[in-house]
Amino acid sequence: MSARPIGDHALLSDCRSAALVTSDGSVDWLCLPRFDSPAIFARLLDENAGHWSIRPTGQADISRRYVEDTLVLETTFRTTTGTAVLHDALALGRRERGHALGTTSPGTLLRQITCTEGHVDIEIAYAPRPEFGLVHPVLSAVRGGLAAYGGAHVLLPSSPVDLG
């Protein structure tokens, strides 16, 4: 089990599934496309069961909040050289409202980091471990991101910068 207190995690949801994000920018739990699906990231249960972190390379003062009236998590990293803001959310389907929330969810985790002041070096660690950490997928660079082959699904994180 993770030694990190559960209170250090923020919740993302699309009304069909959920993700838990640590205060320092790591998705330590994600099951897609539904709550009862096997987890893709399960570091909450085992340090080697997968995570996806986006954070500054060095020390940072961290604050976070939900964007008003949403489940969009905003994490602000203040370093000695600048400030970066990370937004995390699980995507909803088009025009979903009221009782329709989650009915057409695309099962997509959205993560965006933006440097808002100065310069901040960012490190990304993408370690999916489908089936609650039992599968170690093969990662392959593809145009616009990565492909993770292993388990029941192909995972395709996309990025405007090259990932290796």
Short mmCIF file of N, CA and C in Angstrom, two decimals:
data_model
loop_
_atom_site.label_atom_id
_atom_site.label_comp_id
_atom_site.label_asym_id
_atom_site.label_seq_id
_atom_site.Cartn_x
_atom_site.Cartn_y
_atom_site.Cartn_z
N MET A 1 0.84 -1.19 0.00
CA MET A 1 0.00 0.00 0.00
C MET A 1 0.88 1.24 0.00
N SER A 2 0.36 2.30 -0.57
CA SER A 2 1.06 3.57 -0.58
C SER A 2 1.11 4.14 0.83
N ALA A 3 2.22 4.79 1.14
CA ALA A 3 2.35 5.43 2.45
C ALA A 3 1.72 6.83 2.43
N ARG A 4 1.34 7.31 1.26
CA ARG A 4 0.75 8.65 1.12
C ARG A 4 -0.66 8.64 1.72
N PRO A 5 -1.00 9.61 2.57
CA PRO A 5 -2.34 9.66 3.15
C PRO A 5 -3.40 9.86 2.06
N ILE A 6 -4.55 9.23 2.22
CA ILE A 6 -5.62 9.35 1.23
C ILE A 6 -6.06 10.81 1.09
N GLY A 7 -5.93 11.60 2.15
CA GLY A 7 -6.31 13.00 2.11
C GLY A 7 -5.44 13.85 1.19
N ASP A 8 -4.32 13.31 0.72
CA ASP A 8 -3.46 14.04 -0.20
C ASP A 8 -3.94 13.88 -1.65
N HIS A 9 -4.99 13.13 -1.87
CA HIS A 9 -5.49 12.89 -3.22
C HIS A 9 -6.73 13.74 -3.50
N ALA A 10 -6.80 14.26 -4.71
CA ALA A 10 -8.00 14.96 -5.19
C ALA A 10 -8.72 14.01 -6.14
N LEU A 11 -10.03 14.15 -6.25
CA LEU A 11 -10.85 13.28 -7.06
C LEU A 11 -11.21 13.93 -8.38
N LEU A 12 -11.05 13.17 -9.46
CA LEU A 12 -11.57 13.54 -10.77
C LEU A 12 -12.65 12.53 -11.11
N SER A 13 -13.70 12.95 -11.80
CA SER A 13 -14.73 12.01 -12.20
C SER A 13 -15.45 12.49 -13.45
N ASP A 14 -15.93 11.53 -14.23
CA ASP A 14 -16.78 11.82 -15.39
C ASP A 14 -18.15 11.19 -15.20
N CYS A 15 -18.47 10.81 -13.98
CA CYS A 15 -19.71 10.16 -13.57
C CYS A 15 -19.79 8.70 -14.00
N ARG A 16 -18.75 8.17 -14.63
CA ARG A 16 -18.67 6.75 -14.98
C ARG A 16 -17.42 6.12 -14.38
N SER A 17 -16.42 6.95 -14.09
CA SER A 17 -15.15 6.48 -13.59
C SER A 17 -14.55 7.53 -12.67
N ALA A 18 -13.34 7.23 -12.17
CA ALA A 18 -12.69 8.18 -11.27
C ALA A 18 -11.18 8.06 -11.35
N ALA A 19 -10.52 9.16 -11.03
CA ALA A 19 -9.07 9.20 -10.90
C ALA A 19 -8.75 9.89 -9.58
N LEU A 20 -7.63 9.51 -8.98
CA LEU A 20 -7.13 10.18 -7.79
C LEU A 20 -5.77 10.77 -8.11
N VAL A 21 -5.60 12.07 -7.80
CA VAL A 21 -4.40 12.82 -8.15
C VAL A 21 -3.76 13.34 -6.88
N THR A 22 -2.45 13.08 -6.71
CA THR A 22 -1.74 13.56 -5.53
C THR A 22 -1.46 15.05 -5.64
N SER A 23 -1.10 15.64 -4.53
CA SER A 23 -0.83 17.08 -4.51
C SER A 23 0.37 17.47 -5.35
N ASP A 24 1.27 16.51 -5.64
CA ASP A 24 2.44 16.85 -6.46
C ASP A 24 2.27 16.41 -7.92
N GLY A 25 1.03 16.20 -8.37
CA GLY A 25 0.76 16.01 -9.79
C GLY A 25 0.83 14.59 -10.32
N SER A 26 0.61 13.60 -9.47
CA SER A 26 0.66 12.21 -9.92
C SER A 26 -0.73 11.58 -9.89
N VAL A 27 -1.15 10.99 -11.01
CA VAL A 27 -2.38 10.21 -11.04
C VAL A 27 -2.01 8.83 -10.52
N ASP A 28 -2.45 8.53 -9.30
CA ASP A 28 -2.10 7.28 -8.64
C ASP A 28 -3.23 6.26 -8.70
N TRP A 29 -4.38 6.65 -9.23
CA TRP A 29 -5.50 5.72 -9.41
C TRP A 29 -6.31 6.17 -10.60
N LEU A 30 -6.59 5.24 -11.51
CA LEU A 30 -7.49 5.51 -12.63
C LEU A 30 -8.02 4.19 -13.15
N CYS A 31 -9.33 4.08 -13.18
CA CYS A 31 -9.97 2.92 -13.79
C CYS A 31 -10.86 3.46 -14.92
N LEU A 32 -10.70 2.88 -16.10
CA LEU A 32 -11.48 3.30 -17.27
C LEU A 32 -11.99 2.06 -17.98
N PRO A 33 -13.15 2.11 -18.59
CA PRO A 33 -14.01 3.28 -18.73
C PRO A 33 -15.04 3.44 -17.61
N ARG A 34 -15.08 2.47 -16.67
CA ARG A 34 -16.08 2.54 -15.60
C ARG A 34 -15.43 2.33 -14.24
N PHE A 35 -16.20 2.67 -13.18
CA PHE A 35 -15.71 2.50 -11.82
C PHE A 35 -15.29 1.07 -11.53
N ASP A 36 -15.98 0.09 -12.12
CA ASP A 36 -15.68 -1.30 -11.84
C ASP A 36 -14.69 -1.92 -12.83
N SER A 37 -14.06 -1.10 -13.66
CA SER A 37 -13.04 -1.58 -14.59
C SER A 37 -11.71 -1.77 -13.86
N PRO A 38 -10.85 -2.67 -14.35
CA PRO A 38 -9.53 -2.80 -13.74
C PRO A 38 -8.74 -1.49 -13.86
N ALA A 39 -8.00 -1.15 -12.84
CA ALA A 39 -7.24 0.10 -12.82
C ALA A 39 -6.09 0.08 -13.82
N ILE A 40 -5.85 1.23 -14.43
CA ILE A 40 -4.70 1.44 -15.32
C ILE A 40 -3.52 1.96 -14.50
N PHE A 41 -3.82 2.86 -13.56
CA PHE A 41 -2.84 3.35 -12.60
C PHE A 41 -3.34 2.95 -11.22
N ALA A 42 -2.54 2.24 -10.45
CA ALA A 42 -2.99 1.77 -9.13
C ALA A 42 -1.90 1.91 -8.07
N ARG A 43 -1.06 2.93 -8.19
CA ARG A 43 0.00 3.13 -7.20
C ARG A 43 -0.57 3.34 -5.80
N LEU A 44 -1.82 3.68 -5.72
CA LEU A 44 -2.50 3.79 -4.44
C LEU A 44 -2.41 2.47 -3.67
N LEU A 45 -2.42 1.35 -4.40
CA LEU A 45 -2.37 0.02 -3.79
C LEU A 45 -0.97 -0.55 -3.69
N ASP A 46 -0.10 -0.18 -4.63
CA ASP A 46 1.25 -0.75 -4.70
C ASP A 46 2.14 0.24 -5.43
N GLU A 47 3.29 0.55 -4.89
CA GLU A 47 4.20 1.54 -5.49
C GLU A 47 4.55 1.22 -6.94
N ASN A 48 4.49 -0.05 -7.33
CA ASN A 48 4.86 -0.46 -8.68
C ASN A 48 3.66 -0.72 -9.59
N ALA A 49 2.48 -0.30 -9.18
CA ALA A 49 1.26 -0.61 -9.93
C ALA A 49 0.82 0.52 -10.86
N GLY A 50 1.71 1.43 -11.18
CA GLY A 50 1.44 2.43 -12.21
C GLY A 50 1.02 3.80 -11.70
N HIS A 51 1.47 4.80 -12.44
CA HIS A 51 1.12 6.20 -12.17
C HIS A 51 1.44 7.03 -13.40
N TRP A 52 0.99 8.28 -13.38
CA TRP A 52 1.32 9.24 -14.43
C TRP A 52 1.54 10.58 -13.73
N SER A 53 2.78 11.00 -13.64
CA SER A 53 3.08 12.26 -12.95
C SER A 53 3.58 13.32 -13.92
N ILE A 54 3.17 14.52 -13.65
CA ILE A 54 3.63 15.72 -14.36
C ILE A 54 3.97 16.73 -13.27
N ARG A 55 5.25 17.10 -13.19
CA ARG A 55 5.67 17.99 -12.10
C ARG A 55 6.98 18.68 -12.45
N PRO A 56 7.32 19.74 -11.72
CA PRO A 56 8.63 20.37 -11.91
C PRO A 56 9.75 19.41 -11.50
N THR A 57 10.92 19.60 -12.11
CA THR A 57 12.05 18.72 -11.80
C THR A 57 12.64 18.98 -10.42
N GLY A 58 12.49 20.18 -9.91
CA GLY A 58 13.06 20.51 -8.60
C GLY A 58 12.00 20.78 -7.57
N GLN A 59 12.42 21.41 -6.49
CA GLN A 59 11.51 21.77 -5.40
C GLN A 59 10.49 22.80 -5.87
N ALA A 60 9.29 22.72 -5.30
CA ALA A 60 8.24 23.68 -5.64
C ALA A 60 7.30 23.85 -4.47
N ASP A 61 6.78 25.07 -4.33
CA ASP A 61 5.66 25.30 -3.43
C ASP A 61 4.41 24.95 -4.23
N ILE A 62 3.53 24.16 -3.65
CA ILE A 62 2.38 23.63 -4.38
C ILE A 62 1.09 24.09 -3.72
N SER A 63 0.17 24.54 -4.55
CA SER A 63 -1.20 24.81 -4.09
C SER A 63 -2.14 24.23 -5.13
N ARG A 64 -3.34 23.88 -4.70
CA ARG A 64 -4.30 23.36 -5.66
C ARG A 64 -5.71 23.70 -5.23
N ARG A 65 -6.58 23.65 -6.22
CA ARG A 65 -7.99 23.95 -6.01
C ARG A 65 -8.77 23.37 -7.18
N TYR A 66 -10.08 23.28 -7.02
CA TYR A 66 -10.93 22.94 -8.15
C TYR A 66 -11.36 24.24 -8.80
N VAL A 67 -11.35 24.29 -10.14
CA VAL A 67 -11.88 25.45 -10.84
C VAL A 67 -13.35 25.55 -10.44
N GLU A 68 -13.80 26.76 -10.16
CA GLU A 68 -15.14 26.99 -9.61
C GLU A 68 -16.23 26.23 -10.35
N ASP A 69 -17.06 25.54 -9.58
CA ASP A 69 -18.23 24.79 -10.07
C ASP A 69 -17.86 23.67 -11.05
N THR A 70 -16.67 23.08 -10.91
CA THR A 70 -16.24 22.00 -11.80
C THR A 70 -15.48 20.94 -11.01
N LEU A 71 -15.17 19.85 -11.68
CA LEU A 71 -14.24 18.86 -11.15
C LEU A 71 -12.92 18.95 -11.91
N VAL A 72 -12.58 20.14 -12.40
CA VAL A 72 -11.28 20.39 -13.02
C VAL A 72 -10.33 20.79 -11.90
N LEU A 73 -9.29 20.00 -11.73
CA LEU A 73 -8.30 20.24 -10.68
C LEU A 73 -7.20 21.14 -11.22
N GLU A 74 -6.90 22.19 -10.48
CA GLU A 74 -5.83 23.12 -10.86
C GLU A 74 -4.74 23.07 -9.79
N THR A 75 -3.54 22.63 -10.20
CA THR A 75 -2.40 22.55 -9.29
C THR A 75 -1.37 23.56 -9.74
N THR A 76 -0.95 24.43 -8.84
CA THR A 76 0.03 25.47 -9.16
C THR A 76 1.36 25.13 -8.48
N PHE A 77 2.41 25.10 -9.31
CA PHE A 77 3.77 24.82 -8.83
C PHE A 77 4.57 26.13 -8.93
N ARG A 78 5.07 26.61 -7.80
CA ARG A 78 5.92 27.81 -7.78
C ARG A 78 7.35 27.38 -7.45
N THR A 79 8.25 27.59 -8.40
CA THR A 79 9.65 27.24 -8.20
C THR A 79 10.46 28.52 -8.10
N THR A 80 11.77 28.39 -7.89
CA THR A 80 12.62 29.58 -7.81
C THR A 80 12.77 30.25 -9.18
N THR A 81 12.44 29.54 -10.26
CA THR A 81 12.62 30.10 -11.60
C THR A 81 11.31 30.48 -12.29
N GLY A 82 10.17 30.07 -11.73
CA GLY A 82 8.91 30.39 -12.39
C GLY A 82 7.72 29.66 -11.79
N THR A 83 6.60 29.78 -12.48
CA THR A 83 5.34 29.18 -12.03
C THR A 83 4.73 28.38 -13.17
N ALA A 84 4.24 27.18 -12.85
CA ALA A 84 3.55 26.35 -13.83
C ALA A 84 2.22 25.91 -13.23
N VAL A 85 1.19 25.82 -14.08
CA VAL A 85 -0.14 25.43 -13.63
C VAL A 85 -0.57 24.17 -14.39
N LEU A 86 -0.96 23.15 -13.64
CA LEU A 86 -1.41 21.88 -14.20
C LEU A 86 -2.93 21.78 -14.02
N HIS A 87 -3.63 21.51 -15.12
CA HIS A 87 -5.07 21.26 -15.08
C HIS A 87 -5.32 19.79 -15.39
N ASP A 88 -6.15 19.16 -14.58
CA ASP A 88 -6.51 17.75 -14.74
C ASP A 88 -8.03 17.61 -14.72
N ALA A 89 -8.55 16.76 -15.60
CA ALA A 89 -9.99 16.48 -15.62
C ALA A 89 -10.25 15.18 -16.37
N LEU A 90 -11.37 14.56 -16.09
CA LEU A 90 -11.87 13.47 -16.91
C LEU A 90 -12.94 14.07 -17.81
N ALA A 91 -12.82 13.83 -19.12
CA ALA A 91 -13.70 14.46 -20.10
C ALA A 91 -15.12 13.91 -20.01
N LEU A 92 -16.08 14.80 -20.21
CA LEU A 92 -17.48 14.43 -20.32
C LEU A 92 -17.87 14.39 -21.79
N GLY A 93 -18.98 13.74 -22.09
CA GLY A 93 -19.49 13.73 -23.45
C GLY A 93 -20.08 15.09 -23.83
N ARG A 94 -20.29 15.28 -25.10
CA ARG A 94 -20.82 16.56 -25.59
C ARG A 94 -22.24 16.80 -25.07
N ARG A 95 -22.48 18.01 -24.64
CA ARG A 95 -23.78 18.49 -24.20
C ARG A 95 -24.44 17.64 -23.10
N GLU A 96 -23.64 17.01 -22.27
CA GLU A 96 -24.21 16.24 -21.17
C GLU A 96 -24.60 17.19 -20.04
N ARG A 97 -25.79 17.01 -19.55
CA ARG A 97 -26.30 17.83 -18.45
C ARG A 97 -27.19 16.97 -17.56
N GLY A 98 -27.37 17.37 -16.32
CA GLY A 98 -28.30 16.71 -15.41
C GLY A 98 -28.07 15.21 -15.31
N HIS A 99 -29.12 14.43 -15.50
CA HIS A 99 -29.04 12.98 -15.36
C HIS A 99 -28.27 12.32 -16.50
N ALA A 100 -27.97 13.05 -17.55
CA ALA A 100 -27.22 12.48 -18.68
C ALA A 100 -25.72 12.52 -18.44
N LEU A 101 -25.26 13.17 -17.35
CA LEU A 101 -23.82 13.26 -17.10
C LEU A 101 -23.19 11.88 -17.09
N GLY A 102 -22.15 11.72 -17.87
CA GLY A 102 -21.39 10.48 -17.89
C GLY A 102 -21.89 9.43 -18.87
N THR A 103 -23.08 9.63 -19.44
CA THR A 103 -23.64 8.57 -20.30
C THR A 103 -22.84 8.36 -21.58
N THR A 104 -22.21 9.40 -22.09
CA THR A 104 -21.40 9.26 -23.30
C THR A 104 -19.95 9.68 -23.07
N SER A 105 -19.50 9.51 -21.85
CA SER A 105 -18.12 9.87 -21.52
C SER A 105 -17.15 9.14 -22.44
N PRO A 106 -16.16 9.87 -22.99
CA PRO A 106 -15.20 9.23 -23.88
C PRO A 106 -14.11 8.44 -23.16
N GLY A 107 -14.10 8.45 -21.82
CA GLY A 107 -13.06 7.72 -21.08
C GLY A 107 -11.69 8.32 -21.33
N THR A 108 -11.60 9.64 -21.20
CA THR A 108 -10.36 10.34 -21.52
C THR A 108 -9.91 11.20 -20.34
N LEU A 109 -8.66 10.99 -19.93
CA LEU A 109 -8.05 11.82 -18.91
C LEU A 109 -7.35 12.97 -19.62
N LEU A 110 -7.70 14.19 -19.25
CA LEU A 110 -7.10 15.39 -19.84
C LEU A 110 -6.12 15.99 -18.84
N ARG A 111 -4.89 16.24 -19.30
CA ARG A 111 -3.86 16.84 -18.46
C ARG A 111 -3.15 17.91 -19.28
N GLN A 112 -3.06 19.12 -18.73
CA GLN A 112 -2.41 20.23 -19.43
C GLN A 112 -1.58 21.02 -18.44
N ILE A 113 -0.30 21.21 -18.78
CA ILE A 113 0.54 22.05 -17.93
C ILE A 113 0.99 23.25 -18.74
N THR A 114 0.95 24.41 -18.09
CA THR A 114 1.29 25.67 -18.74
C THR A 114 2.23 26.45 -17.83
N CYS A 115 3.32 26.94 -18.39
CA CYS A 115 4.20 27.82 -17.63
C CYS A 115 3.60 29.21 -17.70
N THR A 116 3.24 29.79 -16.57
CA THR A 116 2.58 31.09 -16.54
C THR A 116 3.51 32.23 -16.16
N GLU A 117 4.71 31.87 -15.69
CA GLU A 117 5.67 32.90 -15.29
C GLU A 117 7.07 32.31 -15.30
N GLY A 118 8.02 33.02 -15.88
CA GLY A 118 9.41 32.58 -15.86
C GLY A 118 9.64 31.32 -16.67
N HIS A 119 10.44 30.41 -16.09
CA HIS A 119 10.82 29.16 -16.75
C HIS A 119 10.75 28.03 -15.72
N VAL A 120 10.09 26.93 -16.08
CA VAL A 120 9.99 25.78 -15.18
C VAL A 120 10.29 24.51 -15.99
N ASP A 121 11.32 23.77 -15.58
CA ASP A 121 11.61 22.47 -16.20
C ASP A 121 10.62 21.45 -15.65
N ILE A 122 10.02 20.68 -16.55
CA ILE A 122 8.97 19.73 -16.18
C ILE A 122 9.44 18.31 -16.47
N GLU A 123 9.13 17.39 -15.56
CA GLU A 123 9.37 15.98 -15.81
C GLU A 123 8.03 15.26 -15.88
N ILE A 124 7.96 14.33 -16.81
CA ILE A 124 6.76 13.52 -16.98
C ILE A 124 7.16 12.06 -16.82
N ALA A 125 6.47 11.36 -15.94
CA ALA A 125 6.68 9.92 -15.77
C ALA A 125 5.36 9.24 -16.07
N TYR A 126 5.33 8.50 -17.18
CA TYR A 126 4.13 7.80 -17.61
C TYR A 126 4.38 6.31 -17.49
N ALA A 127 3.75 5.69 -16.50
CA ALA A 127 3.97 4.27 -16.23
C ALA A 127 2.63 3.56 -16.05
N PRO A 128 1.89 3.35 -17.16
CA PRO A 128 0.62 2.63 -17.03
C PRO A 128 0.88 1.18 -16.65
N ARG A 129 0.03 0.64 -15.82
CA ARG A 129 0.12 -0.76 -15.42
C ARG A 129 -1.30 -1.32 -15.39
N PRO A 130 -1.86 -1.64 -16.57
CA PRO A 130 -3.24 -2.16 -16.62
C PRO A 130 -3.42 -3.38 -15.74
N GLU A 131 -4.70 -3.67 -15.49
CA GLU A 131 -5.08 -4.84 -14.68
C GLU A 131 -4.50 -4.75 -13.26
N PHE A 132 -4.63 -3.57 -12.65
CA PHE A 132 -4.18 -3.34 -11.27
C PHE A 132 -2.69 -3.60 -11.09
N GLY A 133 -1.89 -3.28 -12.10
CA GLY A 133 -0.45 -3.41 -12.00
C GLY A 133 0.12 -4.73 -12.48
N LEU A 134 -0.72 -5.63 -12.96
CA LEU A 134 -0.24 -6.94 -13.40
C LEU A 134 0.41 -6.92 -14.78
N VAL A 135 0.04 -5.94 -15.61
CA VAL A 135 0.55 -5.87 -16.97
C VAL A 135 1.54 -4.72 -17.10
N HIS A 136 2.70 -4.99 -17.68
CA HIS A 136 3.69 -3.96 -17.98
C HIS A 136 3.68 -3.78 -19.49
N PRO A 137 2.95 -2.78 -19.99
CA PRO A 137 2.80 -2.64 -21.44
C PRO A 137 4.10 -2.21 -22.12
N VAL A 138 4.16 -2.50 -23.39
CA VAL A 138 5.27 -2.03 -24.22
C VAL A 138 4.91 -0.63 -24.69
N LEU A 139 5.81 0.33 -24.45
CA LEU A 139 5.59 1.71 -24.89
C LEU A 139 6.30 1.92 -26.20
N SER A 140 5.62 2.59 -27.11
CA SER A 140 6.17 2.84 -28.43
C SER A 140 5.86 4.27 -28.84
N ALA A 141 6.87 5.01 -29.29
CA ALA A 141 6.64 6.37 -29.75
C ALA A 141 5.83 6.34 -31.05
N VAL A 142 4.80 7.16 -31.10
CA VAL A 142 3.99 7.32 -32.30
C VAL A 142 3.86 8.81 -32.56
N ARG A 143 3.48 9.17 -33.75
CA ARG A 143 3.32 10.59 -34.08
C ARG A 143 2.31 11.22 -33.13
N GLY A 144 2.74 12.24 -32.42
CA GLY A 144 1.87 12.96 -31.50
C GLY A 144 1.76 12.37 -30.11
N GLY A 145 2.60 11.38 -29.77
CA GLY A 145 2.53 10.84 -28.42
C GLY A 145 3.17 9.48 -28.27
N LEU A 146 2.52 8.64 -27.50
CA LEU A 146 2.99 7.29 -27.21
C LEU A 146 1.84 6.31 -27.39
N ALA A 147 2.17 5.06 -27.59
CA ALA A 147 1.18 3.99 -27.56
C ALA A 147 1.67 2.98 -26.53
N ALA A 148 0.76 2.54 -25.67
CA ALA A 148 1.06 1.52 -24.67
C ALA A 148 0.27 0.27 -25.02
N TYR A 149 0.99 -0.78 -25.43
CA TYR A 149 0.36 -2.03 -25.82
C TYR A 149 0.51 -3.05 -24.71
N GLY A 150 -0.61 -3.57 -24.23
CA GLY A 150 -0.61 -4.57 -23.18
C GLY A 150 -1.90 -4.47 -22.41
N GLY A 151 -2.47 -5.58 -22.05
CA GLY A 151 -3.77 -5.57 -21.40
C GLY A 151 -4.86 -5.55 -22.44
N ALA A 152 -6.06 -5.22 -22.02
CA ALA A 152 -7.24 -5.29 -22.89
C ALA A 152 -7.34 -4.13 -23.87
N HIS A 153 -6.61 -3.03 -23.62
CA HIS A 153 -6.76 -1.84 -24.45
C HIS A 153 -5.39 -1.28 -24.83
N VAL A 154 -5.37 -0.52 -25.92
CA VAL A 154 -4.20 0.26 -26.27
C VAL A 154 -4.40 1.65 -25.68
N LEU A 155 -3.42 2.13 -24.94
CA LEU A 155 -3.49 3.46 -24.35
C LEU A 155 -2.72 4.41 -25.23
N LEU A 156 -3.30 5.59 -25.50
CA LEU A 156 -2.68 6.53 -26.43
C LEU A 156 -2.62 7.94 -25.84
N PRO A 157 -1.65 8.22 -24.98
CA PRO A 157 -1.49 9.60 -24.53
C PRO A 157 -0.92 10.44 -25.68
N SER A 158 -1.50 11.61 -25.88
CA SER A 158 -1.00 12.50 -26.93
C SER A 158 -0.35 13.71 -26.29
N SER A 159 0.59 14.31 -27.05
CA SER A 159 1.34 15.43 -26.52
C SER A 159 1.88 16.29 -27.66
N PRO A 160 1.90 17.61 -27.48
CA PRO A 160 2.50 18.46 -28.52
C PRO A 160 4.03 18.43 -28.49
N VAL A 161 4.61 17.85 -27.44
CA VAL A 161 6.06 17.70 -27.36
C VAL A 161 6.39 16.22 -27.45
N ASP A 162 7.60 15.91 -27.92
CA ASP A 162 8.01 14.51 -28.05
C ASP A 162 8.14 13.88 -26.67
N LEU A 163 7.62 12.67 -26.55
CA LEU A 163 7.73 11.90 -25.32
C LEU A 163 8.64 10.71 -25.59
N GLY A 164 9.46 10.35 -24.63
CA GLY A 164 10.36 9.23 -24.83
C GLY A 164 10.33 8.28 -23.67
#
